[in-house]
Amino acid sequence: MLENSDAQNTQERFNEIDKALESGMFVLARSILDKMHACDVALLLESSPPTKRKILWSLTDHDEQGEILDELNEDAQDSIIALMDATNIVSATEGMDIDDLASILRGIPDSLYQEVLDTMDAQDRHRVEQALSYPEETAGSMMNTDTITLRADVSVDVVLRYLRLKGELPDATDTLYVVNKEDQLIGDVPLSTLLTVDPSLSIEQVMNSKTEMLEVGMDDGEIAKLFERYDLISAPVVDENKHLLGRITIDDVVDIIREEAEHTMMGMAGMDDDEDTYAPVLSSAKRRTVWLALNLVAAFIAASVSNMFEATLEQMATLAVLMTIVPSMGGIAGNQTLALVIRGLAVGHIGKTNARWLIGKEAAIGLINGMIWATLVATAVTLWKGDITVGYIIAGAMFINLSVAGIAGVTIPLIMHKYKIDPALAGGMALTTLTDVIGLFSFLGMATLVLKV
Amino acid sequence: MLENSDAQNTQERFNEIDKALESGMFVLARSILDKMHACDVALLLESSPPTKRKILWSLTDHDEQGEILDELNEDAQDSIIALMDATNIVSATEGMDIDDLASILRGIPDSLYQEVLDTMDAQDRHRVEQALSYPEETAGSMMNTDTITLRADVSVDVVLRYLRLKGELPDATDTLYVVNKEDQLIGDVPLSTLLTVDPSLSIEQVMNSKTEMLEVGMDDGEIAKLFERYDLISAPVVDENKHLLGRITIDDVVDIIREEAEHTMMGMAGMDDDEDTYAPVLSSAKRRTVWLALNLVAAFIAASVSNMFEATLEQMATLAVLMTIVPSMGGIAGNQTLALVIRGLAVGHIGKTNARWLIGKEAAIGLINGMIWATLVATAVTLWKGDITVGYIIAGAMFINLSVAGIAGVTIPLIMHKYKIDPALAGGMALTTLTDVIGLFSFLGMATLVLKV
């Protein structure tokens, strides 16, 4: 039978399960769950509040639990593992790819971790311990060790017979690797080559010797870039002496790309990308505190700028009404530039030689925007308040703030990048504080000067 | 020779080319460019300001230009194509995958487009016109038509001999497709299966009949989700009667995932994700105008709220100093919730049944945050200004605004999603306007009531 599963189908199943749970028909719910793909069950668990998640998990098939765990995001995974004991974890994760198993074990509490290791058989324990010996988010921790290796001097025919004897290849195998006697990688042979060349040729004659290799310590962002750039499906991982250690496949890389994107997007709003949509209230509230605290400091810095001009504000309350406009426009303009630069840094568009050009460009845009919006705002304010002096003041402040915003929008992330601070996390807050301060200072400062005259 | 190319290596080459260009050694620059991978040349072009980009393009190898064009992002592609005439375009794009060619042709001006079509040979023209007949961003416009199809009744051995005769498979082929006499898809055979099964078996006996199929009208976001969920490398595209039309491969899907992520990230800052980092000043300035105009409207709405309380502000300038704190905290808290919901909608975590739970959760977080920050700010303000009344007022406003921010952070994106408005684009502005208005109104409103007493 042909399947044509799509999002709508999945949503329908979710609704059926909801109905079954509501009317207490757990047997029905279990049978629907059994028919679902592990990744869909994972999606359903991620989409469920804590209590419902617990019930659903208890209804899943034990043999499927490992695969479901593997598909869950980190936070949801933690919430499920908290429901299991060591024996459960070991039996659920049996036969799981070693990189996935290692990533689950990284997340569990130390006491449970030791217990899980003790419950495993010796061979699995050894493999897991090795995988865990590589730092997180490097090629070593992501790789699978299920590579098929060949020698250069055998014929294609021999390889074909060997594969037929083997009967099955590891998941997502598109390439076999060629190693020398020292186990050093010297080339690769795609499956498509094996199928199309003359079987009497030797592997050496048909192999590709320009293999893209990943060093075991390479970090995951770099790996994702290489996969994207060279359209790779899988790539071998080697140590510094080019000994083949394992391979990384595109499905893991797709996850990295998605996670990096989420990290940037959530980070810009001051959120942790691991945050579970349906996490309990208190743990969510706690996670958001740091960002709110930082913003409170920023807000007080801005307030202390206005405080310097309290006498002026007392003299003319209209200034208080208008004083939020200039900071707001500066924040928006600066954040536009910031987003452009964050993306540019992420995809590798911004190097030393062109950074200066970019600062010049964004400063020019700031000047042009400054003139346009200064004129518009001044006109609007003069018409509204019937006071052309205030119009001049807000125009001057707007021009200054938008020019500063353009330059700061480039330089702040570049400086942060240089000092290894993630501009997606800290850039927006720093920029907004600056444009608030400059906006308020220039507007209220000029007003004070004019009022004194 | 083994290559171990990484980002550093690429950056070094970029520097070499820069030096060569600066000292006018164009022959040297050309020879470095010749040695580079098309995707690296594309990266270099994307990283260059307009003038340098033109010079670099004129130095690239004509035979490589098609591949380089294909690797460029949309805006940079447009800037390069503007330098070419119809004959150039046709010769550069010869032999390009049909989906990539179609995507380039979509971008060029109508007059040039007709000229390019006229310059092509009849067969290519027919294929391009067919590809262009499918709507943009659907399976039809993304697919390649270079599938290899098999009949179910032949033996594996016959297929193996056929492939050897063919001599080469299309790029990223990991699966062959099985069709019946009506050209309807009935299954697939991975290359790894062909290599491991007994060659005397028939295709019918070894094929996988649970193929994930993509309908030709399916949109690209949906396709990306399916690839991610089922860890696909390639998938067949069919029409409504299951006739095989082509296939989509993971490299195109990786591009979609990256583009969607950029779209969300840039969109949240009011930027177009197509924007070229090194676009000319004027075209960049123009693109950012709409967003700044919208923000100006929002800023004037907020100002008109303060304007209602001008008399109060006149009476007590301290209120003007403090009035920006509550809106600022509300904006940040609301945007945290908004980011969570935007991600939840994107990955499909939020359905009808759990939306209510989520609103409840975020409202609860808003209440808790409201109490915490109300207390803290009130204490700080009382100590700073030595006036406990103002402390009470700001505490009340903070509590109201953070509670509203939590609820609005969920409901605004959900409502937008329902009416097919992208919350990543419009959500932040709508939310910030709301929290500004509520923040100012509650703070100044309460102050007015208290001062009158």
Coordinates of N, CA, C and O in Angstrom, one line a residue, chain B residues 68-128:
Chain B
I68 N 28.4 28.6 -10.4 CA 28.5 29.7 -9.4 C 27.2 30.4 -9.3 O 26.7 30.6 -8.1
L69 N 26.6 30.7 -10.4 CA 25.2 31.4 -10.3 C 24.3 30.6 -9.5 O 23.5 31.1 -8.7
D70 N 24.3 29.3 -9.7 CA 23.4 28.4 -9.0 C 23.6 28.5 -7.5 O 22.6 28.4 -6.7
E71 N 24.8 28.7 -7.0 CA 25.1 28.7 -5.6 C 24.9 30.0 -4.9 O 24.8 30.1 -3.7
L72 N 24.7 31.1 -5.8 CA 24.5 32.4 -5.2 C 23.1 32.6 -4.6 O 22.1 32.0 -5.0
N73 N 23.0 33.4 -3.5 CA 21.6 33.7 -3.0 C 20.9 34.7 -4.0 O 21.6 35.2 -4.9
E74 N 19.6 34.8 -3.8 CA 18.8 35.4 -4.9 C 19.2 36.8 -5.3 O 19.4 37.2 -6.4
D75 N 19.5 37.7 -4.2 CA 19.8 39.0 -4.5 C 21.2 39.2 -5.2 O 21.3 40.0 -6.1
A76 N 22.1 38.4 -4.8 CA 23.5 38.4 -5.4 C 23.4 37.9 -6.9 O 24.0 38.5 -7.8
Q77 N 22.5 36.9 -7.0 CA 22.3 36.4 -8.4 C 21.8 37.4 -9.3 O 22.2 37.6 -10.4
D78 N 20.8 38.2 -8.8 CA 20.2 39.3 -9.6 C 21.3 40.3 -10.0 O 21.3 40.7 -11.1
S79 N 22.1 40.6 -9.0 CA 23.1 41.6 -9.3 C 24.1 41.1 -10.4 O 24.7 41.9 -11.2
I80 N 24.4 39.8 -10.4 CA 25.3 39.3 -11.4 C 24.6 39.2 -12.8 O 25.2 39.6 -13.8
I81 N 23.4 38.7 -12.8 CA 22.6 38.5 -14.0 C 22.5 39.9 -14.8 O 22.4 40.0 -16.0
A82 N 22.3 41.0 -13.9 CA 22.2 42.3 -14.5 C 23.5 42.6 -15.4 O 23.4 43.5 -16.2
L83 N 24.6 41.9 -15.2 CA 25.8 42.2 -16.0 C 25.8 41.4 -17.2 O 26.8 41.5 -18.0
M84 N 24.9 40.4 -17.4 CA 25.0 39.5 -18.6 C 23.9 39.8 -19.6 O 22.8 40.3 -19.3
D85 N 24.2 39.4 -20.9 CA 23.1 39.4 -21.9 C 22.6 38.0 -22.1 O 23.1 37.0 -21.5
A86 N 21.6 37.8 -23.0 CA 20.9 36.6 -23.2 C 21.9 35.4 -23.6 O 21.8 34.3 -23.0
T87 N 22.8 35.7 -24.5 CA 23.7 34.7 -24.9 C 24.6 34.2 -23.8 O 24.8 33.0 -23.6
N88 N 25.1 35.1 -23.0 CA 25.9 34.8 -21.8 C 25.1 33.9 -20.9 O 25.6 32.9 -20.4
I89 N 23.9 34.3 -20.6 CA 23.1 33.5 -19.7 C 22.9 32.1 -20.2 O 23.0 31.1 -19.5
V90 N 22.5 32.0 -21.5 CA 22.3 30.6 -22.0 C 23.5 29.8 -22.0 O 23.5 28.6 -21.5
S91 N 24.7 30.3 -22.3 CA 25.9 29.5 -22.3 C 26.3 29.2 -20.9 O 26.8 28.1 -20.6
A92 N 26.1 30.1 -20.0 CA 26.5 29.8 -18.6 C 25.7 28.8 -18.0 O 26.1 28.0 -17.1
T93 N 24.4 28.7 -18.3 CA 23.5 27.8 -17.7 C 23.3 26.5 -18.4 O 22.5 25.7 -18.0
E94 N 24.1 26.3 -19.4 CA 24.0 25.0 -20.1 C 24.3 23.8 -19.2 O 25.3 23.8 -18.5
G95 N 23.5 22.8 -19.3 CA 23.7 21.6 -18.5 C 23.3 21.7 -17.0 O 23.6 20.8 -16.3
M96 N 22.8 22.9 -16.7 CA 22.4 23.1 -15.3 C 21.1 22.2 -15.0 O 20.3 22.0 -15.9
D97 N 21.0 21.8 -13.7 CA 19.7 21.1 -13.3 C 18.5 21.9 -13.6 O 18.6 23.1 -13.4
I98 N 17.5 21.3 -14.1 CA 16.3 22.0 -14.6 C 15.7 22.9 -13.5 O 15.2 24.0 -13.8
D99 N 15.7 22.4 -12.3 CA 15.0 23.2 -11.2 C 15.8 24.5 -10.9 O 15.3 25.5 -10.7
D100 N 17.1 24.3 -11.0 CA 18.0 25.5 -10.7 C 17.9 26.5 -11.8 O 17.8 27.7 -11.6
L101 N 17.9 26.0 -13.1 CA 17.7 26.9 -14.2 C 16.4 27.7 -14.1 O 16.4 28.9 -14.3
A102 N 15.4 26.9 -13.8 CA 14.0 27.6 -13.7 C 14.1 28.7 -12.6 O 13.5 29.7 -12.8
S103 N 14.7 28.4 -11.5 CA 14.7 29.4 -10.5 C 15.5 30.6 -10.9 O 15.1 31.7 -10.5
I104 N 16.5 30.5 -11.7 CA 17.2 31.7 -12.2 C 16.4 32.4 -13.1 O 16.2 33.7 -13.0
L105 N 15.7 31.7 -14.0 CA 14.9 32.4 -15.0 C 13.7 33.1 -14.4 O 13.2 34.2 -14.9
R106 N 13.2 32.6 -13.3 CA 12.1 33.3 -12.6 C 12.5 34.7 -12.2 O 11.7 35.6 -12.0
G107 N 13.8 34.9 -11.9 CA 14.3 36.1 -11.4 C 14.6 37.2 -12.4 O 14.8 38.4 -12.0
I108 N 14.7 36.9 -13.7 CA 15.2 37.9 -14.6 C 14.0 38.7 -15.2 O 12.9 38.2 -15.3
P109 N 14.3 39.9 -15.7 CA 13.3 40.7 -16.3 C 12.6 40.1 -17.5 O 13.3 39.3 -18.2
D110 N 11.4 40.4 -17.7 CA 10.6 39.7 -18.8 C 11.2 39.8 -20.1 O 11.2 38.8 -20.9
S111 N 11.7 41.0 -20.5 CA 12.3 41.1 -21.9 C 13.5 40.2 -22.1 O 13.6 39.5 -23.1
L112 N 14.3 40.2 -21.1 CA 15.5 39.3 -21.1 C 15.1 37.8 -21.1 O 15.7 37.0 -21.9
Y113 N 14.1 37.5 -20.4 CA 13.6 36.2 -20.2 C 13.2 35.6 -21.6 O 13.6 34.5 -22.0
Q114 N 12.4 36.4 -22.4 CA 12.0 36.0 -23.7 C 13.2 35.7 -24.6 O 13.3 34.7 -25.3
E115 N 14.2 36.6 -24.5 CA 15.4 36.5 -25.3 C 16.1 35.2 -25.0 O 16.6 34.5 -25.9
V116 N 16.2 35.0 -23.7 CA 17.0 33.7 -23.2 C 16.3 32.5 -23.8 O 16.9 31.6 -24.3
L117 N 14.9 32.5 -23.7 CA 14.2 31.3 -24.2 C 14.4 31.1 -25.7 O 14.6 30.0 -26.2
D118 N 14.4 32.2 -26.4 CA 14.6 32.2 -27.9 C 16.0 31.6 -28.2 O 16.2 31.0 -29.3
T119 N 17.0 31.9 -27.4 CA 18.3 31.5 -27.7 C 18.5 30.0 -27.3 O 19.5 29.4 -27.8
M120 N 17.7 29.4 -26.5 CA 17.8 28.0 -26.1 C 17.4 27.1 -27.2 O 16.7 27.4 -28.1
D121 N 17.9 25.8 -27.1 CA 17.4 24.9 -28.1 C 16.1 24.4 -27.7 O 15.7 24.5 -26.5
A122 N 15.4 23.8 -28.6 CA 13.9 23.5 -28.4 C 13.7 22.6 -27.2 O 12.8 22.8 -26.4
Q123 N 14.5 21.6 -27.0 CA 14.3 20.6 -26.0 C 14.4 21.3 -24.6 O 13.6 21.1 -23.7
D124 N 15.5 22.1 -24.4 CA 15.7 22.8 -23.1 C 14.6 23.7 -22.9 O 14.1 23.8 -21.7
R125 N 14.2 24.4 -23.9 CA 13.1 25.4 -23.8 C 11.8 24.7 -23.3 O 11.2 25.2 -22.3
H126 N 11.5 23.5 -23.8 CA 10.3 22.8 -23.4 C 10.4 22.4 -22.0 O 9.5 22.6 -21.2
R127 N 11.6 21.9 -21.5 CA 11.7 21.5 -20.2 C 11.6 22.6 -19.2 O 11.0 22.5 -18.1
V128 N 12.2 23.8 -19.6 CA 12.2 24.9 -18.7 C 10.8 25.4 -18.6 O 10.3 25.8 -17.5

